[in-house]
PDB file of C-alpha atoms in Angstrom:
ATOM      1  CA  UNK A  19       9.261   6.607  -2.905  1.00  0.00           C
ATOM      2  CA  UNK A  20      10.902   5.801   0.403  1.00  0.00           C
ATOM      3  CA  UNK A  21      14.145   3.922   0.939  1.00  0.00           C
ATOM      4  CA  UNK A  22      15.225   2.991   4.445  1.00  0.00           C
ATOM      5  CA  UNK A  23      18.369   1.407   5.840  1.00  0.00           C
ATOM      6  CA  UNK A  24      17.999   0.094   9.378  1.00  0.00           C
ATOM      7  CA  UNK A  25      20.845  -0.792  11.716  1.00  0.00           C
ATOM      8  CA  UNK A  26      21.556   1.667  14.470  1.00  0.00           C
ATOM      9  CA  UNK A  27      19.203   4.552  13.814  1.00  0.00           C
ATOM     10  CA  UNK A  28      20.296   7.935  12.483  1.00  0.00           C
ATOM     11  CA  UNK A  29      17.648   9.861  10.583  1.00  0.00           C
ATOM     12  CA  UNK A  30      18.080  12.291   7.731  1.00  0.00           C
ATOM     13  CA  UNK A  31      14.807  13.178   5.956  1.00  0.00           C
ATOM     14  CA  UNK A  32      13.205   9.902   4.903  1.00  0.00           C
ATOM     15  CA  UNK A  33      16.510   8.015   4.731  1.00  0.00           C
ATOM     16  CA  UNK A  34      17.872   6.090   7.699  1.00  0.00           C
ATOM     17  CA  UNK A  35      21.495   5.094   7.187  1.00  0.00           C
ATOM     18  CA  UNK A  36      23.609   2.852   9.306  1.00  0.00           C
ATOM     19  CA  UNK A  37      26.463   0.370   9.413  1.00  0.00           C
ATOM     20  CA  UNK A  38      26.791  -2.776  11.451  1.00  0.00           C
ATOM     21  CA  UNK A  39      29.876  -4.958  11.551  1.00  0.00           C
ATOM     22  CA  UNK A  40      29.337  -8.533  10.395  1.00  0.00           C
ATOM     23  CA  UNK A  41      25.563  -7.985  10.344  1.00  0.00           C
ATOM     24  CA  UNK A  42      23.137 -10.162   8.405  1.00  0.00           C
ATOM     25  CA  UNK A  43      21.334  -8.060   5.803  1.00  0.00           C
ATOM     26  CA  UNK A  44      17.744  -8.432   4.626  1.00  0.00           C
ATOM     27  CA  UNK A  45      16.733  -6.602   1.456  1.00  0.00           C
ATOM     28  CA  UNK A  46      12.997  -5.898   1.122  1.00  0.00           C
ATOM     29  CA  UNK A  47      11.605  -4.052  -1.888  1.00  0.00           C
ATOM     30  CA  UNK A  48       8.202  -3.198  -3.337  1.00  0.00           C
ATOM     31  CA  UNK A  49       4.936  -1.705  -2.130  1.00  0.00           C
ATOM     32  CA  UNK A  50       4.859   1.830  -0.720  1.00  0.00           C
ATOM     33  CA  UNK A  51       1.633   0.928   1.098  1.00  0.00           C
ATOM     34  CA  UNK A  52       3.548  -1.618   3.177  1.00  0.00           C
ATOM     35  CA  UNK A  53       7.034  -0.175   2.990  1.00  0.00           C
ATOM     36  CA  UNK A  54       6.483   3.431   4.018  1.00  0.00           C
ATOM     37  CA  UNK A  55       5.210   2.677   7.535  1.00  0.00           C
ATOM     38  CA  UNK A  56       4.424  -0.933   8.402  1.00  0.00           C
ATOM     39  CA  UNK A  57       7.555  -2.810   7.372  1.00  0.00           C
ATOM     40  CA  UNK A  58       9.991  -0.307   8.946  1.00  0.00           C
ATOM     41  CA  UNK A  59       8.120  -0.593  12.248  1.00  0.00           C
ATOM     42  CA  UNK A  60       8.131  -4.391  12.003  1.00  0.00           C
ATOM     43  CA  UNK A  61      11.863  -4.246  11.293  1.00  0.00           C
ATOM     44  CA  UNK A  62      12.522  -2.011  14.302  1.00  0.00           C
ATOM     45  CA  UNK A  63      10.754  -4.422  16.645  1.00  0.00           C
ATOM     46  CA  UNK A  64      12.390  -7.448  15.015  1.00  0.00           C
ATOM     47  CA  UNK A  65      15.817  -5.892  15.601  1.00  0.00           C
ATOM     48  CA  UNK A  66      15.154  -5.776  19.323  1.00  0.00           C
ATOM     49  CA  UNK A  67      15.584  -9.569  19.345  1.00  0.00           C
ATOM     50  CA  UNK A  68      18.009  -9.714  16.395  1.00  0.00           C
ATOM     51  CA  UNK A  69      20.403  -6.802  16.998  1.00  0.00           C
ATOM     52  CA  UNK A  70      22.852  -7.936  14.318  1.00  0.00           C
ATOM     53  CA  UNK A  71      20.224  -7.846  11.557  1.00  0.00           C
ATOM     54  CA  UNK A  72      20.227  -4.934   9.127  1.00  0.00           C
ATOM     55  CA  UNK A  73      17.455  -3.979   6.726  1.00  0.00           C
ATOM     56  CA  UNK A  74      17.463  -2.318   3.323  1.00  0.00           C
ATOM     57  CA  UNK A  75      13.835  -1.358   2.622  1.00  0.00           C
ATOM     58  CA  UNK A  76      12.914   0.276  -0.692  1.00  0.00           C
ATOM     59  CA  UNK A  77       9.263   1.306  -1.012  1.00  0.00           C
ATOM     60  CA  UNK A  78       8.950   2.085  -4.725  1.00  0.00           C
ATOM     61  CA  UNK A  79       5.781   0.206  -5.745  1.00  0.00           C
ATOM     62  CA  UNK A  80       4.697  -3.437  -5.900  1.00  0.00           C
ATOM     63  CA  UNK A  81       6.008  -3.879  -9.445  1.00  0.00           C
ATOM     64  CA  UNK A  82       9.545  -3.160  -8.257  1.00  0.00           C
ATOM     65  CA  UNK A  83       9.232  -5.842  -5.580  1.00  0.00           C
ATOM     66  CA  UNK A  84       8.465  -8.534  -8.141  1.00  0.00           C
ATOM     67  CA  UNK A  85      11.267  -7.296 -10.382  1.00  0.00           C
ATOM     68  CA  UNK A  86      13.724  -7.469  -7.469  1.00  0.00           C
ATOM     69  CA  UNK A  87      12.760 -11.046  -6.641  1.00  0.00           C
ATOM     70  CA  UNK A  88      13.058 -12.059 -10.283  1.00  0.00           C
ATOM     71  CA  UNK A  89      16.557 -10.580 -10.613  1.00  0.00           C
ATOM     72  CA  UNK A  90      17.565 -11.796  -7.124  1.00  0.00           C
ATOM     73  CA  UNK A  91      18.255  -8.350  -5.660  1.00  0.00           C
ATOM     74  CA  UNK A  92      15.816  -8.788  -2.751  1.00  0.00           C
ATOM     75  CA  UNK A  93      14.811 -11.631  -0.447  1.00  0.00           C
ATOM     76  CA  UNK A  94      11.290 -10.289   0.179  1.00  0.00           C
ATOM     77  CA  UNK A  95       8.991  -8.446  -2.203  1.00  0.00           C
ATOM     78  CA  UNK A  96       6.229  -6.318  -0.669  1.00  0.00           C
ATOM     79  CA  UNK A  97       3.011  -6.197  -2.693  1.00  0.00           C
ATOM     80  CA  UNK A  98      -0.420  -4.642  -2.361  1.00  0.00           C
ATOM     81  CA  UNK A  99      -1.687  -6.736  -5.281  1.00  0.00           C
ATOM     82  CA  UNK A 100      -1.268 -10.360  -6.388  1.00  0.00           C
ATOM     83  CA  UNK A 101       1.482 -11.245  -8.834  1.00  0.00           C
ATOM     84  CA  UNK A 102       0.453 -10.912 -12.470  1.00  0.00           C
ATOM     85  CA  UNK A 103       0.615 -13.889 -14.838  1.00  0.00           C
ATOM     86  CA  UNK A 104       3.428 -12.269 -16.782  1.00  0.00           C
ATOM     87  CA  UNK A 105       5.417 -11.741 -13.570  1.00  0.00           C
ATOM     88  CA  UNK A 106       4.942 -15.382 -12.578  1.00  0.00           C
ATOM     89  CA  UNK A 107       6.086 -16.452 -16.055  1.00  0.00           C
ATOM     90  CA  UNK A 108       9.106 -14.125 -15.983  1.00  0.00           C
ATOM     91  CA  UNK A 109      10.047 -15.497 -12.574  1.00  0.00           C
ATOM     92  CA  UNK A 110       9.820 -19.107 -13.735  1.00  0.00           C
ATOM     93  CA  UNK A 111      12.034 -18.278 -16.724  1.00  0.00           C
ATOM     94  CA  UNK A 112      14.712 -17.187 -14.223  1.00  0.00           C
ATOM     95  CA  UNK A 113      14.201 -20.216 -11.983  1.00  0.00           C
ATOM     96  CA  UNK A 114      12.281 -18.185  -9.391  1.00  0.00           C
ATOM     97  CA  UNK A 115       9.066 -19.462  -7.797  1.00  0.00           C
ATOM     98  CA  UNK A 116       6.956 -16.644  -6.380  1.00  0.00           C
ATOM     99  CA  UNK A 117       5.645 -17.735  -2.985  1.00  0.00           C
ATOM    100  CA  UNK A 118       2.801 -15.548  -1.675  1.00  0.00           C
ATOM    101  CA  UNK A 119       2.157 -14.904   2.023  1.00  0.00           C
ATOM    102  CA  UNK A 120      -0.734 -12.703   3.179  1.00  0.00           C
ATOM    103  CA  UNK A 121       0.556 -10.459   5.970  1.00  0.00           C
ATOM    104  CA  UNK A 122      -2.253  -7.915   6.502  1.00  0.00           C
ATOM    105  CA  UNK A 123      -5.606  -6.793   5.186  1.00  0.00           C
ATOM    106  CA  UNK A 124      -6.198  -3.273   3.946  1.00  0.00           C
ATOM    107  CA  UNK A 125      -8.919  -1.108   2.493  1.00  0.00           C
ATOM    108  CA  UNK A 126      -8.381   1.511  -0.178  1.00  0.00           C
ATOM    109  CA  UNK A 127     -10.037   4.608   1.274  1.00  0.00           C
ATOM    110  CA  UNK A 128     -11.364   7.327  -1.020  1.00  0.00           C
ATOM    111  CA  UNK A 129     -10.321  10.662   0.450  1.00  0.00           C
ATOM    112  CA  UNK A 130     -11.354  14.261  -0.201  1.00  0.00           C
ATOM    113  CA  UNK A 131     -10.350  17.588   1.285  1.00  0.00           C
ATOM    114  CA  UNK A 132     -11.757  18.141   4.770  1.00  0.00           C
ATOM    115  CA  UNK A 133     -13.655  21.208   3.497  1.00  0.00           C
ATOM    116  CA  UNK A 134     -15.471  19.210   0.803  1.00  0.00           C
ATOM    117  CA  UNK A 135     -19.223  19.000   1.509  1.00  0.00           C
ATOM    118  CA  UNK A 136     -19.632  15.555  -0.092  1.00  0.00           C
ATOM    119  CA  UNK A 137     -20.766  13.093   2.577  1.00  0.00           C
ATOM    120  CA  UNK A 138     -21.132   9.888   0.559  1.00  0.00           C
ATOM    121  CA  UNK A 139     -20.290   8.503  -2.863  1.00  0.00           C
ATOM    122  CA  UNK A 140     -21.700   5.508  -4.673  1.00  0.00           C
ATOM    123  CA  UNK A 141     -19.446   2.987  -6.368  1.00  0.00           C
ATOM    124  CA  UNK A 142     -20.714   4.267  -9.695  1.00  0.00           C
ATOM    125  CA  UNK A 143     -19.836   7.853  -8.786  1.00  0.00           C
ATOM    126  CA  UNK A 144     -16.325   6.814  -7.759  1.00  0.00           C
ATOM    127  CA  UNK A 145     -15.859   5.102 -11.112  1.00  0.00           C
ATOM    128  CA  UNK A 146     -17.154   8.194 -12.931  1.00  0.00           C
ATOM    129  CA  UNK A 147     -14.854  10.533 -10.984  1.00  0.00           C
ATOM    130  CA  UNK A 148     -11.628   8.606 -11.468  1.00  0.00           C
ATOM    131  CA  UNK A 149     -12.259   7.878 -15.148  1.00  0.00           C
ATOM    132  CA  UNK A 150     -13.070  11.554 -15.768  1.00  0.00           C
ATOM    133  CA  UNK A 151     -16.671  10.893 -16.769  1.00  0.00           C
ATOM    134  CA  UNK A 152     -17.683  13.291 -13.979  1.00  0.00           C
ATOM    135  CA  UNK A 153     -15.446  16.333 -13.648  1.00  0.00           C
ATOM    136  CA  UNK A 154     -17.299  18.705 -11.289  1.00  0.00           C
ATOM    137  CA  UNK A 155     -18.249  18.141  -7.662  1.00  0.00           C
ATOM    138  CA  UNK A 156     -21.736  19.514  -8.266  1.00  0.00           C
ATOM    139  CA  UNK A 157     -22.520  16.341 -10.260  1.00  0.00           C
ATOM    140  CA  UNK A 158     -22.101  14.154  -7.165  1.00  0.00           C
ATOM    141  CA  UNK A 159     -23.787  16.327  -4.554  1.00  0.00           C
ATOM    142  CA  UNK A 160     -20.954  18.668  -3.665  1.00  0.00           C
ATOM    143  CA  UNK A 161     -20.374  22.346  -4.154  1.00  0.00           C
ATOM    144  CA  UNK A 162     -19.290  23.388  -7.629  1.00  0.00           C
ATOM    145  CA  UNK A 163     -15.626  23.000  -8.500  1.00  0.00           C
ATOM    146  CA  UNK A 164     -13.473  21.135 -11.005  1.00  0.00           C
ATOM    147  CA  UNK A 165     -12.383  17.822  -9.522  1.00  0.00           C
ATOM    148  CA  UNK A 166      -8.619  17.315  -9.134  1.00  0.00           C
ATOM    149  CA  UNK A 167      -7.709  13.608  -9.192  1.00  0.00           C
ATOM    150  CA  UNK A 168      -4.619  12.226  -7.476  1.00  0.00           C
ATOM    151  CA  UNK A 169      -3.577   8.623  -8.062  1.00  0.00           C
ATOM    152  CA  UNK A 170      -0.554   6.425  -7.474  1.00  0.00           C
ATOM    153  CA  UNK A 171       1.941   5.887 -10.275  1.00  0.00           C
ATOM    154  CA  UNK A 172       1.864   2.906 -12.628  1.00  0.00           C
ATOM    155  CA  UNK A 173       4.406   0.823 -10.644  1.00  0.00           C
ATOM    156  CA  UNK A 174       2.043   0.852  -7.671  1.00  0.00           C
ATOM    157  CA  UNK A 175      -0.057  -2.159  -6.744  1.00  0.00           C
ATOM    158  CA  UNK A 176      -2.693   0.192  -5.374  1.00  0.00           C
ATOM    159  CA  UNK A 177      -2.896   1.890  -8.795  1.00  0.00           C
ATOM    160  CA  UNK A 178      -3.738  -1.500 -10.349  1.00  0.00           C
ATOM    161  CA  UNK A 179      -5.995  -2.716  -7.546  1.00  0.00           C
ATOM    162  CA  UNK A 180      -8.087   0.445  -7.546  1.00  0.00           C
ATOM    163  CA  UNK A 181      -8.647   0.080 -11.299  1.00  0.00           C
ATOM    164  CA  UNK A 182      -9.729  -3.501 -10.652  1.00  0.00           C
ATOM    165  CA  UNK A 183     -11.941  -2.847  -7.623  1.00  0.00           C
ATOM    166  CA  UNK A 184     -13.401   0.584  -8.363  1.00  0.00           C
ATOM    167  CA  UNK A 185     -13.127   1.323 -12.082  1.00  0.00           C
ATOM    168  CA  UNK A 186     -14.055  -1.911 -13.868  1.00  0.00           C
ATOM    169  CA  UNK A 187     -10.485  -1.872 -15.245  1.00  0.00           C
ATOM    170  CA  UNK A 188     -11.155   1.387 -17.105  1.00  0.00           C
ATOM    171  CA  UNK A 189      -8.368   3.920 -17.601  1.00  0.00           C
ATOM    172  CA  UNK A 190      -7.813   6.816 -15.246  1.00  0.00           C
ATOM    173  CA  UNK A 191      -8.813  10.287 -16.419  1.00  0.00           C
ATOM    174  CA  UNK A 192      -6.072  11.919 -18.540  1.00  0.00           C
ATOM    175  CA  UNK A 193      -6.017  14.788 -16.033  1.00  0.00           C
ATOM    176  CA  UNK A 194      -5.172  12.475 -13.089  1.00  0.00           C
ATOM    177  CA  UNK A 195      -1.936  13.437 -11.341  1.00  0.00           C
ATOM    178  CA  UNK A 196       0.300  10.498 -10.434  1.00  0.00           C
ATOM    179  CA  UNK A 197       1.951  10.506  -7.010  1.00  0.00           C
ATOM    180  CA  UNK A 198       4.863   8.406  -5.737  1.00  0.00           C
ATOM    181  CA  UNK A 199       3.167   7.290  -2.520  1.00  0.00           C
ATOM    182  CA  UNK A 200       0.150   7.314  -0.208  1.00  0.00           C
ATOM    183  CA  UNK A 201       1.566  10.145   1.873  1.00  0.00           C
ATOM    184  CA  UNK A 202       1.988  12.335  -1.201  1.00  0.00           C
ATOM    185  CA  UNK A 203      -1.625  11.752  -2.280  1.00  0.00           C
ATOM    186  CA  UNK A 204      -2.910  12.610   1.191  1.00  0.00           C
ATOM    187  CA  UNK A 205      -0.777  15.757   1.287  1.00  0.00           C
ATOM    188  CA  UNK A 206      -2.026  17.001  -2.092  1.00  0.00           C
ATOM    189  CA  UNK A 207      -5.694  16.314  -1.299  1.00  0.00           C
ATOM    190  CA  UNK A 208      -5.208  18.042   2.049  1.00  0.00           C
ATOM    191  CA  UNK A 209      -4.041  21.191   0.277  1.00  0.00           C
ATOM    192  CA  UNK A 210      -6.612  21.188  -2.541  1.00  0.00           C
ATOM    193  CA  UNK A 211     -10.274  21.904  -1.710  1.00  0.00           C
ATOM    194  CA  UNK A 212     -11.328  20.131  -4.924  1.00  0.00           C
ATOM    195  CA  UNK A 213      -8.928  17.202  -4.568  1.00  0.00           C
ATOM    196  CA  UNK A 214      -9.805  13.512  -4.453  1.00  0.00           C
ATOM    197  CA  UNK A 215      -7.573  10.491  -4.148  1.00  0.00           C
ATOM    198  CA  UNK A 216      -7.186   7.122  -2.490  1.00  0.00           C
ATOM    199  CA  UNK A 217      -4.868   5.776   0.209  1.00  0.00           C
ATOM    200  CA  UNK A 218      -4.389   2.688   2.348  1.00  0.00           C
ATOM    201  CA  UNK A 219      -5.872   2.723   5.834  1.00  0.00           C
ATOM    202  CA  UNK A 220      -2.540   3.530   7.478  1.00  0.00           C
ATOM    203  CA  UNK A 221      -2.645   6.966   5.820  1.00  0.00           C
ATOM    204  CA  UNK A 222      -6.198   8.196   6.497  1.00  0.00           C
ATOM    205  CA  UNK A 223      -5.288  10.381   9.489  1.00  0.00           C
ATOM    206  CA  UNK A 224      -3.270  12.869   7.462  1.00  0.00           C
ATOM    207  CA  UNK A 225      -4.009  16.546   8.023  1.00  0.00           C
ATOM    208  CA  UNK A 226      -6.724  18.207   5.947  1.00  0.00           C
ATOM    209  CA  UNK A 227      -8.473  15.109   4.553  1.00  0.00           C
ATOM    210  CA  UNK A 228     -11.508  12.987   5.289  1.00  0.00           C
ATOM    211  CA  UNK A 229     -12.611   9.522   4.210  1.00  0.00           C
ATOM    212  CA  UNK A 230     -15.790   9.344   2.147  1.00  0.00           C
ATOM    213  CA  UNK A 231     -18.202   6.423   2.783  1.00  0.00           C
ATOM    214  CA  UNK A 232     -18.860   4.302  -0.305  1.00  0.00           C
ATOM    215  CA  UNK A 233     -22.553   3.397  -0.592  1.00  0.00           C
ATOM    216  CA  UNK A 234     -22.739   4.281   3.113  1.00  0.00           C
ATOM    217  CA  UNK A 235     -19.925   1.902   4.070  1.00  0.00           C
ATOM    218  CA  UNK A 236     -16.739   3.069   5.787  1.00  0.00           C
ATOM    219  CA  UNK A 237     -13.596   0.890   5.647  1.00  0.00           C
ATOM    220  CA  UNK A 238     -13.958  -0.582   9.153  1.00  0.00           C
ATOM    221  CA  UNK A 239     -11.852  -3.499  10.387  1.00  0.00           C
ATOM    222  CA  UNK A 240     -14.780  -5.890  10.124  1.00  0.00           C
ATOM    223  CA  UNK A 241     -15.805  -4.578   6.723  1.00  0.00           C
ATOM    224  CA  UNK A 242     -12.276  -4.990   5.369  1.00  0.00           C
ATOM    225  CA  UNK A 243     -11.624  -8.385   6.941  1.00  0.00           C
ATOM    226  CA  UNK A 244     -14.905  -9.817   5.686  1.00  0.00           C
ATOM    227  CA  UNK A 245     -14.657  -7.963   2.359  1.00  0.00           C
ATOM    228  CA  UNK A 246     -17.938  -6.134   2.966  1.00  0.00           C
ATOM    229  CA  UNK A 247     -16.163  -2.890   2.122  1.00  0.00           C
ATOM    230  CA  UNK A 248     -16.029  -2.493  -1.636  1.00  0.00           C
ATOM    231  CA  UNK A 249     -12.310  -1.743  -1.873  1.00  0.00           C
ATOM    232  CA  UNK A 250     -10.925  -4.288   0.600  1.00  0.00           C
ATOM    233  CA  UNK A 251      -7.765  -6.178  -0.354  1.00  0.00           C
ATOM    234  CA  UNK A 252      -5.062  -8.376   1.164  1.00  0.00           C
ATOM    235  CA  UNK A 253      -1.409  -7.340   1.173  1.00  0.00           C
ATOM    236  CA  UNK A 254       1.503  -9.716   0.713  1.00  0.00           C
ATOM    237  CA  UNK A 255       5.111 -10.669   1.179  1.00  0.00           C
ATOM    238  CA  UNK A 256       6.535 -12.617  -1.762  1.00  0.00           C
ATOM    239  CA  UNK A 257       9.631 -14.792  -1.591  1.00  0.00           C
ATOM    240  CA  UNK A 258      11.488 -17.116  -3.949  1.00  0.00           C
ATOM    241  CA  UNK A 259       9.888 -20.347  -2.784  1.00  0.00           C
ATOM    242  CA  UNK A 260       9.666 -21.009   0.941  1.00  0.00           C
ATOM    243  CA  UNK A 261      11.614 -18.320   2.780  1.00  0.00           C
ATOM    244  CA  UNK A 262      14.771 -19.348   4.604  1.00  0.00           C
ATOM    245  CA  UNK A 263      17.179 -17.833   7.090  1.00  0.00           C
ATOM    246  CA  UNK A 264      16.610 -14.238   8.122  1.00  0.00           C
ATOM    247  CA  UNK A 265      13.786 -13.824   5.585  1.00  0.00           C
ATOM    248  CA  UNK A 266      11.866 -16.715   7.164  1.00  0.00           C
ATOM    249  CA  UNK A 267      12.425 -15.330  10.643  1.00  0.00           C
ATOM    250  CA  UNK A 268      11.076 -11.938   9.576  1.00  0.00           C
ATOM    251  CA  UNK A 269       8.042 -13.416   7.791  1.00  0.00           C
ATOM    252  CA  UNK A 270       7.299 -15.573  10.845  1.00  0.00           C
ATOM    253  CA  UNK A 271       7.611 -12.543  13.127  1.00  0.00           C
ATOM    254  CA  UNK A 272       5.215 -10.542  10.926  1.00  0.00           C
ATOM    255  CA  UNK A 273       2.621 -13.325  11.207  1.00  0.00           C
ATOM    256  CA  UNK A 274       3.109 -13.738  14.953  1.00  0.00           C
ATOM    257  CA  UNK A 275       0.832 -12.118  17.565  1.00  0.00           C
ATOM    258  CA  UNK A 276       3.496  -9.460  18.215  1.00  0.00           C
ATOM    259  CA  UNK A 277       3.835  -8.745  14.507  1.00  0.00           C
ATOM    260  CA  UNK A 278       0.101  -8.573  13.955  1.00  0.00           C
ATOM    261  CA  UNK A 279      -0.208  -6.182  16.906  1.00  0.00           C
ATOM    262  CA  UNK A 280       2.087  -3.828  14.986  1.00  0.00           C
ATOM    263  CA  UNK A 281      -0.046  -4.387  11.875  1.00  0.00           C
ATOM    264  CA  UNK A 282      -3.085  -3.170  13.823  1.00  0.00           C
ATOM    265  CA  UNK A 283      -1.262  -0.278  15.488  1.00  0.00           C
ATOM    266  CA  UNK A 284      -0.044   1.075  12.138  1.00  0.00           C
ATOM    267  CA  UNK A 285      -3.608   1.048  10.771  1.00  0.00           C
ATOM    268  CA  UNK A 286      -3.903  -2.181   8.815  1.00  0.00           C
ATOM    269  CA  UNK A 287      -6.338  -4.988   9.628  1.00  0.00           C
ATOM    270  CA  UNK A 288      -4.673  -8.093  11.093  1.00  0.00           C
ATOM    271  CA  UNK A 289      -5.094 -11.468   9.429  1.00  0.00           C
ATOM    272  CA  UNK A 290      -7.188 -14.019  11.320  1.00  0.00           C
TER     273      UNK A 290
END
């Protein structure tokens, strides 16, 4: 989980804390995939033209973004999955209309330790690994070793999307270790020769890992944008109806050429 406060910048660990007199405050909660890197960088650039704006960004998983919109504790919810029917219904019961805006495309990359000899996995093998049906690397062309699975936690949109895209909605292996964010998964796989996990494209350059092609396909920009890559997905901002005020300005900036340049620089695939 990452929580960031942006005004004037003073860093302490992963928390940036600031104060700004009479500043307009934008609260953004939800997806770690978006909130750990992309949204803070968008906010920094946005503040260059809106110096009085302050941001409270909490990257705790897509589920928390929807919950925050429903209880009116955030103006923007970040999500790496679409809203679920029960979330839409819960929102309507509170007089909230979930408005979806696609802000970037992403691919869920399957990662292994850099020392792993596996050079390719099929979609079937990925399903077998993450459900626990296959538990040793020798069964999928690697050197022998018990597979260690790292996944996101249950509040994560990526946790749900990977089940949908890669696992035919089957349950994760009981041995799977749940991590709070993409960076944590990458770090654990980087330390564990037998580790496997998945991360968004903004996190594939972490030390000690490599991306495994799926049926020979790497998550390239074209493959993700055209959904040729098996685990491609859009990512979203959600608002209560049409955004207004500072929220609208920030959404518009994200969709602008300058915003989409940041999207690309961080490692996501821009929208057309």
